[in-house]
Amino acid sequence: MSADHHHHDHDHNHGHHHDNRYTDMQARVRALETVLTEKGLIDPAAIDAIVETYETKIGPRNGAHVVAKAWSDPDFSGWLKRDATAAIASLGYAGRQGEHMRAVFNTPDTHNLVVCTLCSCYPWSVLGLPPVWYKAPAYRSRAVIDPRGVLAEFGLTLPETKKIRVWDSTAELRYLVIPERPEGTEGMSEDELAKLVSRDAMIGTAIARAESGKKRP
Ligand code: FE
């Protein structure tokens, strides 16, 4: 926890309310799923498919829109830097009360990576449901201790000269990574640009690539 790239700026009691609520909700959802499955009303595999769709396709489209607009509109980008909560809400993506957003911009010198070391705080309003690995203890501890090694496991090898900043999410403050705009995308519309922005690029375990929409679903 003493690594200098780790911005641990919240106390350890954060999020307990939300954790309890989350656990309670998980228990209720599990009970509901069990009853419905036993009565033959639902197929758990179908539920998994829906969750998967929300994790990777529907949820992160909001964040991709934010990123594409930041790439296309310098005024919006400036607003996003100064007050991400308001800039993101202006596009209709508002979080729950008390949830604040901060946008962290990748640059040629610095790559940003988001984790929640204590639980699974995640910017739901722009990314949807968190992936399973984001909630896993291995990611939560190793992202802080060895971010470069974790990124390599995600297939992202950054030059040694590039600094990695790790941001620890809390229930009160959640981060959205704004990846660097890929080269060769100058003529693209906002909609085309948004297709290049994956969920992982907005967590920081990937970068945006000019052809990523096709190669990495
Ligand atoms: Fe958390």
mmCIF file of C-alpha atoms and ligand atoms in Angstrom:
data_model
loop_
_atom_site.group_PDB
_atom_site.id
_atom_site.type_symbol
_atom_site.label_atom_id
_atom_site.label_comp_id
_atom_site.label_asym_id
_atom_site.label_seq_id
_atom_site.Cartn_x
_atom_site.Cartn_y
_atom_site.Cartn_z
ATOM 1 C CA MET A 1 0.000 0.000 0.000
ATOM 2 C CA SER A 2 3.020 2.288 0.165
ATOM 3 C CA ALA A 3 3.741 2.401 -3.550
ATOM 4 C CA ASP A 4 4.056 6.040 -4.581
ATOM 5 C CA HIS A 5 1.745 5.656 -7.559
ATOM 6 C CA HIS A 6 -1.104 4.631 -5.316
ATOM 7 C CA HIS A 7 -3.403 7.521 -4.562
ATOM 8 C CA HIS A 8 -5.013 6.167 -1.466
ATOM 9 C CA ASP A 9 -6.949 9.233 -0.517
ATOM 10 C CA HIS A 10 -9.895 7.786 1.362
ATOM 11 C CA ASP A 11 -10.291 6.164 4.721
ATOM 12 C CA HIS A 12 -10.837 2.501 5.178
ATOM 13 C CA ASN A 13 -14.382 2.772 6.356
ATOM 14 C CA HIS A 14 -15.562 4.033 3.012
ATOM 15 C CA GLY A 15 -18.284 2.165 1.277
ATOM 16 C CA HIS A 16 -19.434 0.016 4.158
ATOM 17 C CA HIS A 17 -23.007 1.134 3.693
ATOM 18 C CA HIS A 18 -22.847 0.397 0.030
ATOM 19 C CA ASP A 19 -21.133 -2.946 0.648
ATOM 20 C CA ASN A 20 -23.888 -4.077 2.983
ATOM 21 C CA ARG A 21 -26.536 -2.964 0.561
ATOM 22 C CA TYR A 22 -24.753 -4.739 -2.267
ATOM 23 C CA THR A 23 -24.447 -7.989 -0.323
ATOM 24 C CA ASP A 24 -28.072 -7.823 0.685
ATOM 25 C CA MET A 25 -29.098 -7.221 -2.895
ATOM 26 C CA GLN A 26 -26.895 -10.073 -4.114
ATOM 27 C CA ALA A 27 -28.556 -12.435 -1.647
ATOM 28 C CA ARG A 28 -32.013 -11.360 -2.792
ATOM 29 C CA VAL A 29 -31.092 -11.716 -6.445
ATOM 30 C CA ARG A 30 -29.649 -15.172 -5.836
ATOM 31 C CA ALA A 31 -32.795 -16.251 -3.973
ATOM 32 C CA LEU A 32 -34.968 -14.961 -6.788
ATOM 33 C CA GLU A 33 -32.867 -16.677 -9.415
ATOM 34 C CA THR A 34 -33.024 -19.981 -7.522
ATOM 35 C CA VAL A 35 -36.811 -19.891 -7.179
ATOM 36 C CA LEU A 36 -37.342 -18.954 -10.820
ATOM 37 C CA THR A 37 -34.921 -21.647 -11.995
ATOM 38 C CA GLU A 38 -36.550 -24.345 -9.849
ATOM 39 C CA LYS A 39 -39.942 -23.439 -11.234
ATOM 40 C CA GLY A 40 -38.482 -23.722 -14.730
ATOM 41 C CA LEU A 41 -39.256 -20.095 -15.490
ATOM 42 C CA ILE A 42 -35.729 -19.044 -16.330
ATOM 43 C CA ASP A 43 -32.553 -20.591 -17.642
ATOM 44 C CA PRO A 44 -29.464 -19.485 -15.655
ATOM 45 C CA ALA A 45 -27.398 -19.577 -18.854
ATOM 46 C CA ALA A 46 -29.723 -16.991 -20.383
ATOM 47 C CA ILE A 47 -29.230 -14.768 -17.341
ATOM 48 C CA ASP A 48 -25.468 -15.109 -17.704
ATOM 49 C CA ALA A 49 -25.750 -14.046 -21.333
ATOM 50 C CA ILE A 50 -27.755 -10.963 -20.390
ATOM 51 C CA VAL A 51 -25.264 -9.995 -17.681
ATOM 52 C CA GLU A 52 -22.408 -10.512 -20.130
ATOM 53 C CA THR A 53 -24.147 -8.194 -22.598
ATOM 54 C CA TYR A 54 -24.507 -5.497 -19.960
ATOM 55 C CA GLU A 55 -20.879 -5.877 -18.886
ATOM 56 C CA THR A 56 -19.327 -5.652 -22.307
ATOM 57 C CA LYS A 57 -21.792 -4.121 -24.753
ATOM 58 C CA ILE A 58 -24.613 -1.999 -23.373
ATOM 59 C CA GLY A 59 -23.120 -0.567 -20.164
ATOM 60 C CA PRO A 60 -19.799 0.716 -21.504
ATOM 61 C CA ARG A 61 -21.437 2.472 -24.494
ATOM 62 C CA ASN A 62 -22.200 5.439 -22.217
ATOM 63 C CA GLY A 63 -18.551 5.802 -21.262
ATOM 64 C CA ALA A 64 -17.471 5.387 -24.879
ATOM 65 C CA HIS A 65 -19.764 8.275 -25.808
ATOM 66 C CA VAL A 66 -18.122 10.432 -23.104
ATOM 67 C CA VAL A 67 -14.647 9.553 -24.405
ATOM 68 C CA ALA A 68 -15.551 10.142 -28.069
ATOM 69 C CA LYS A 69 -17.038 13.522 -27.208
ATOM 70 C CA ALA A 70 -13.906 14.449 -25.228
ATOM 71 C CA TRP A 71 -11.759 13.518 -28.240
ATOM 72 C CA SER A 72 -13.940 15.551 -30.622
ATOM 73 C CA ASP A 73 -14.816 18.598 -28.546
ATOM 74 C CA PRO A 74 -12.039 20.499 -26.697
ATOM 75 C CA ASP A 75 -14.569 22.466 -24.647
ATOM 76 C CA PHE A 76 -16.197 19.279 -23.409
ATOM 77 C CA SER A 77 -12.783 17.769 -22.725
ATOM 78 C CA GLY A 78 -11.846 20.786 -20.597
ATOM 79 C CA TRP A 79 -15.124 20.550 -18.694
ATOM 80 C CA LEU A 80 -14.567 16.832 -18.144
ATOM 81 C CA LYS A 81 -11.132 17.578 -16.651
ATOM 82 C CA ARG A 82 -12.479 20.263 -14.322
ATOM 83 C CA ASP A 83 -15.783 18.714 -13.285
ATOM 84 C CA ALA A 84 -16.358 15.220 -14.623
ATOM 85 C CA THR A 85 -19.547 14.698 -12.614
ATOM 86 C CA ALA A 86 -21.280 17.661 -14.275
ATOM 87 C CA ALA A 87 -19.833 17.073 -17.750
ATOM 88 C CA ILE A 88 -20.932 13.420 -17.717
ATOM 89 C CA ALA A 89 -24.360 14.291 -16.284
ATOM 90 C CA SER A 90 -24.854 16.751 -19.177
ATOM 91 C CA LEU A 91 -24.940 13.708 -21.485
ATOM 92 C CA GLY A 92 -27.617 12.101 -19.339
ATOM 93 C CA TYR A 93 -25.394 9.690 -17.427
ATOM 94 C CA ALA A 94 -25.992 10.540 -13.807
ATOM 95 C CA GLY A 95 -24.895 8.409 -10.912
ATOM 96 C CA ARG A 96 -26.643 7.927 -7.632
ATOM 97 C CA GLN A 97 -26.705 10.769 -5.185
ATOM 98 C CA GLY A 98 -23.308 11.410 -3.661
ATOM 99 C CA GLU A 99 -21.451 9.621 -6.378
ATOM 100 C CA HIS A 100 -18.734 11.775 -7.880
ATOM 101 C CA MET A 101 -16.815 11.113 -11.030
ATOM 102 C CA ARG A 102 -13.296 12.040 -11.948
ATOM 103 C CA ALA A 103 -11.906 11.634 -15.463
ATOM 104 C CA VAL A 104 -8.228 10.722 -15.632
ATOM 105 C CA PHE A 105 -6.639 11.395 -19.012
ATOM 106 C CA ASN A 106 -3.944 9.165 -20.481
ATOM 107 C CA THR A 107 -1.074 11.104 -22.025
ATOM 108 C CA PRO A 108 2.077 10.107 -23.912
ATOM 109 C CA ASP A 109 3.866 10.103 -20.512
ATOM 110 C CA THR A 110 1.261 8.598 -18.215
ATOM 111 C CA HIS A 111 -1.128 5.664 -18.303
ATOM 112 C CA ASN A 112 -3.980 5.502 -15.777
ATOM 113 C CA LEU A 113 -5.381 2.338 -14.205
ATOM 114 C CA VAL A 114 -8.464 2.094 -11.988
ATOM 115 C CA VAL A 115 -9.040 -0.377 -9.178
ATOM 116 C CA CYS A 116 -11.065 -0.607 -6.001
ATOM 117 C CA THR A 117 -8.762 -2.204 -3.469
ATOM 118 C CA LEU A 118 -11.457 -2.591 -0.793
ATOM 119 C CA CYS A 119 -14.467 -3.875 -2.674
ATOM 120 C CA SER A 120 -15.714 -3.220 -6.196
ATOM 121 C CA CYS A 121 -16.569 0.487 -6.540
ATOM 122 C CA TYR A 122 -17.092 1.070 -10.232
ATOM 123 C CA PRO A 123 -18.572 3.888 -12.333
ATOM 124 C CA TRP A 124 -21.899 2.170 -13.058
ATOM 125 C CA SER A 125 -23.435 5.154 -14.839
ATOM 126 C CA VAL A 126 -20.811 5.106 -17.589
ATOM 127 C CA LEU A 127 -19.536 1.511 -17.608
ATOM 128 C CA GLY A 128 -22.480 -0.630 -16.528
ATOM 129 C CA LEU A 129 -21.745 -3.780 -14.541
ATOM 130 C CA PRO A 130 -18.187 -4.460 -13.381
ATOM 131 C CA PRO A 131 -16.448 -7.481 -14.904
ATOM 132 C CA VAL A 132 -15.743 -10.446 -12.631
ATOM 133 C CA TRP A 133 -11.974 -9.867 -12.680
ATOM 134 C CA TYR A 134 -12.438 -6.292 -11.428
ATOM 135 C CA LYS A 135 -14.032 -7.681 -8.268
ATOM 136 C CA ALA A 136 -11.443 -10.458 -7.827
ATOM 137 C CA PRO A 137 -8.962 -10.179 -4.927
ATOM 138 C CA ALA A 138 -6.052 -10.916 -7.293
ATOM 139 C CA TYR A 139 -6.733 -7.844 -9.431
ATOM 140 C CA ARG A 140 -7.557 -5.629 -6.456
ATOM 141 C CA SER A 141 -4.260 -6.332 -4.714
ATOM 142 C CA ARG A 142 -1.929 -6.770 -7.672
ATOM 143 C CA ALA A 143 -3.063 -3.703 -9.617
ATOM 144 C CA VAL A 144 -1.501 -1.643 -6.830
ATOM 145 C CA ILE A 145 1.612 -3.743 -6.191
ATOM 146 C CA ASP A 146 2.507 -4.617 -9.773
ATOM 147 C CA PRO A 147 0.420 -2.617 -12.255
ATOM 148 C CA ARG A 148 2.861 -3.215 -15.108
ATOM 149 C CA GLY A 149 2.686 -6.976 -14.583
ATOM 150 C CA VAL A 150 -1.118 -6.902 -14.438
ATOM 151 C CA LEU A 151 -1.304 -4.910 -17.669
ATOM 152 C CA ALA A 152 1.023 -7.394 -19.362
ATOM 153 C CA GLU A 153 -1.401 -10.176 -18.401
ATOM 154 C CA PHE A 154 -4.135 -8.188 -20.125
ATOM 155 C CA GLY A 155 -1.920 -8.125 -23.220
ATOM 156 C CA LEU A 156 -0.890 -4.517 -22.741
ATOM 157 C CA THR A 157 2.859 -3.936 -22.593
ATOM 158 C CA LEU A 158 3.712 -0.315 -22.010
ATOM 159 C CA PRO A 159 7.148 1.205 -22.568
ATOM 160 C CA GLU A 160 9.212 1.321 -19.352
ATOM 161 C CA THR A 161 9.380 5.094 -19.740
ATOM 162 C CA LYS A 162 5.620 5.419 -19.415
ATOM 163 C CA LYS A 163 4.459 6.107 -15.884
ATOM 164 C CA ILE A 164 1.466 4.186 -14.539
ATOM 165 C CA ARG A 165 -0.833 5.893 -12.053
ATOM 166 C CA VAL A 166 -3.218 3.690 -10.116
ATOM 167 C CA TRP A 167 -6.443 5.236 -8.844
ATOM 168 C CA ASP A 168 -8.281 3.615 -5.962
ATOM 169 C CA SER A 169 -12.048 4.019 -6.349
ATOM 170 C CA THR A 170 -14.337 4.592 -3.410
ATOM 171 C CA ALA A 171 -18.072 4.684 -2.955
ATOM 172 C CA GLU A 172 -17.848 8.486 -3.116
ATOM 173 C CA LEU A 173 -15.364 8.983 -5.949
ATOM 174 C CA ARG A 174 -15.106 6.872 -9.078
ATOM 175 C CA TYR A 175 -12.736 7.179 -11.988
ATOM 176 C CA LEU A 176 -13.125 6.992 -15.744
ATOM 177 C CA VAL A 177 -9.961 6.630 -17.815
ATOM 178 C CA ILE A 178 -9.923 8.753 -20.962
ATOM 179 C CA PRO A 179 -7.650 6.816 -23.303
ATOM 180 C CA GLU A 180 -5.445 8.573 -25.838
ATOM 181 C CA ARG A 181 -7.116 9.062 -29.181
ATOM 182 C CA PRO A 182 -5.569 6.595 -31.652
ATOM 183 C CA GLU A 183 -3.623 7.949 -34.615
ATOM 184 C CA GLY A 184 -5.305 7.879 -37.990
ATOM 185 C CA THR A 185 -8.771 8.673 -36.645
ATOM 186 C CA GLU A 186 -8.815 12.382 -37.573
ATOM 187 C CA GLY A 187 -11.771 12.211 -39.952
ATOM 188 C CA MET A 188 -13.980 10.026 -37.782
ATOM 189 C CA SER A 189 -17.346 11.038 -36.379
ATOM 190 C CA GLU A 190 -18.157 10.798 -32.685
ATOM 191 C CA ASP A 191 -20.141 7.604 -33.302
ATOM 192 C CA GLU A 192 -17.253 6.019 -35.186
ATOM 193 C CA LEU A 193 -14.802 7.047 -32.469
ATOM 194 C CA ALA A 194 -17.025 5.625 -29.732
ATOM 195 C CA LYS A 195 -16.757 2.182 -31.357
ATOM 196 C CA LEU A 196 -12.984 2.241 -30.760
ATOM 197 C CA VAL A 197 -13.399 2.667 -27.000
ATOM 198 C CA SER A 198 -13.651 -0.612 -25.097
ATOM 199 C CA ARG A 199 -14.721 -1.043 -21.514
ATOM 200 C CA ASP A 200 -11.201 -2.163 -20.586
ATOM 201 C CA ALA A 201 -9.695 0.980 -22.152
ATOM 202 C CA MET A 202 -11.849 3.041 -19.756
ATOM 203 C CA ILE A 203 -10.655 0.987 -16.741
ATOM 204 C CA GLY A 204 -7.085 1.220 -17.999
ATOM 205 C CA THR A 205 -6.391 -2.466 -18.681
ATOM 206 C CA ALA A 206 -6.349 -1.714 -22.418
ATOM 207 C CA ILE A 207 -5.843 1.231 -24.733
ATOM 208 C CA ALA A 208 -7.998 2.470 -27.595
ATOM 209 C CA ARG A 209 -6.886 1.196 -30.970
ATOM 210 C CA ALA A 210 -7.878 2.421 -34.405
ATOM 211 C CA GLU A 211 -9.294 -0.995 -35.326
ATOM 212 C CA SER A 212 -10.187 -2.269 -31.838
ATOM 213 C CA GLY A 213 -13.911 -2.414 -32.585
ATOM 214 C CA LYS A 214 -13.337 -5.361 -34.878
ATOM 215 C CA LYS A 215 -10.442 -7.170 -33.241
ATOM 216 C CA ARG A 216 -11.312 -6.961 -29.566
ATOM 217 C CA PRO A 217 -15.024 -7.224 -28.855
HETATM 218 FE FE FE B 1 -15.172 -0.240 -3.414
#
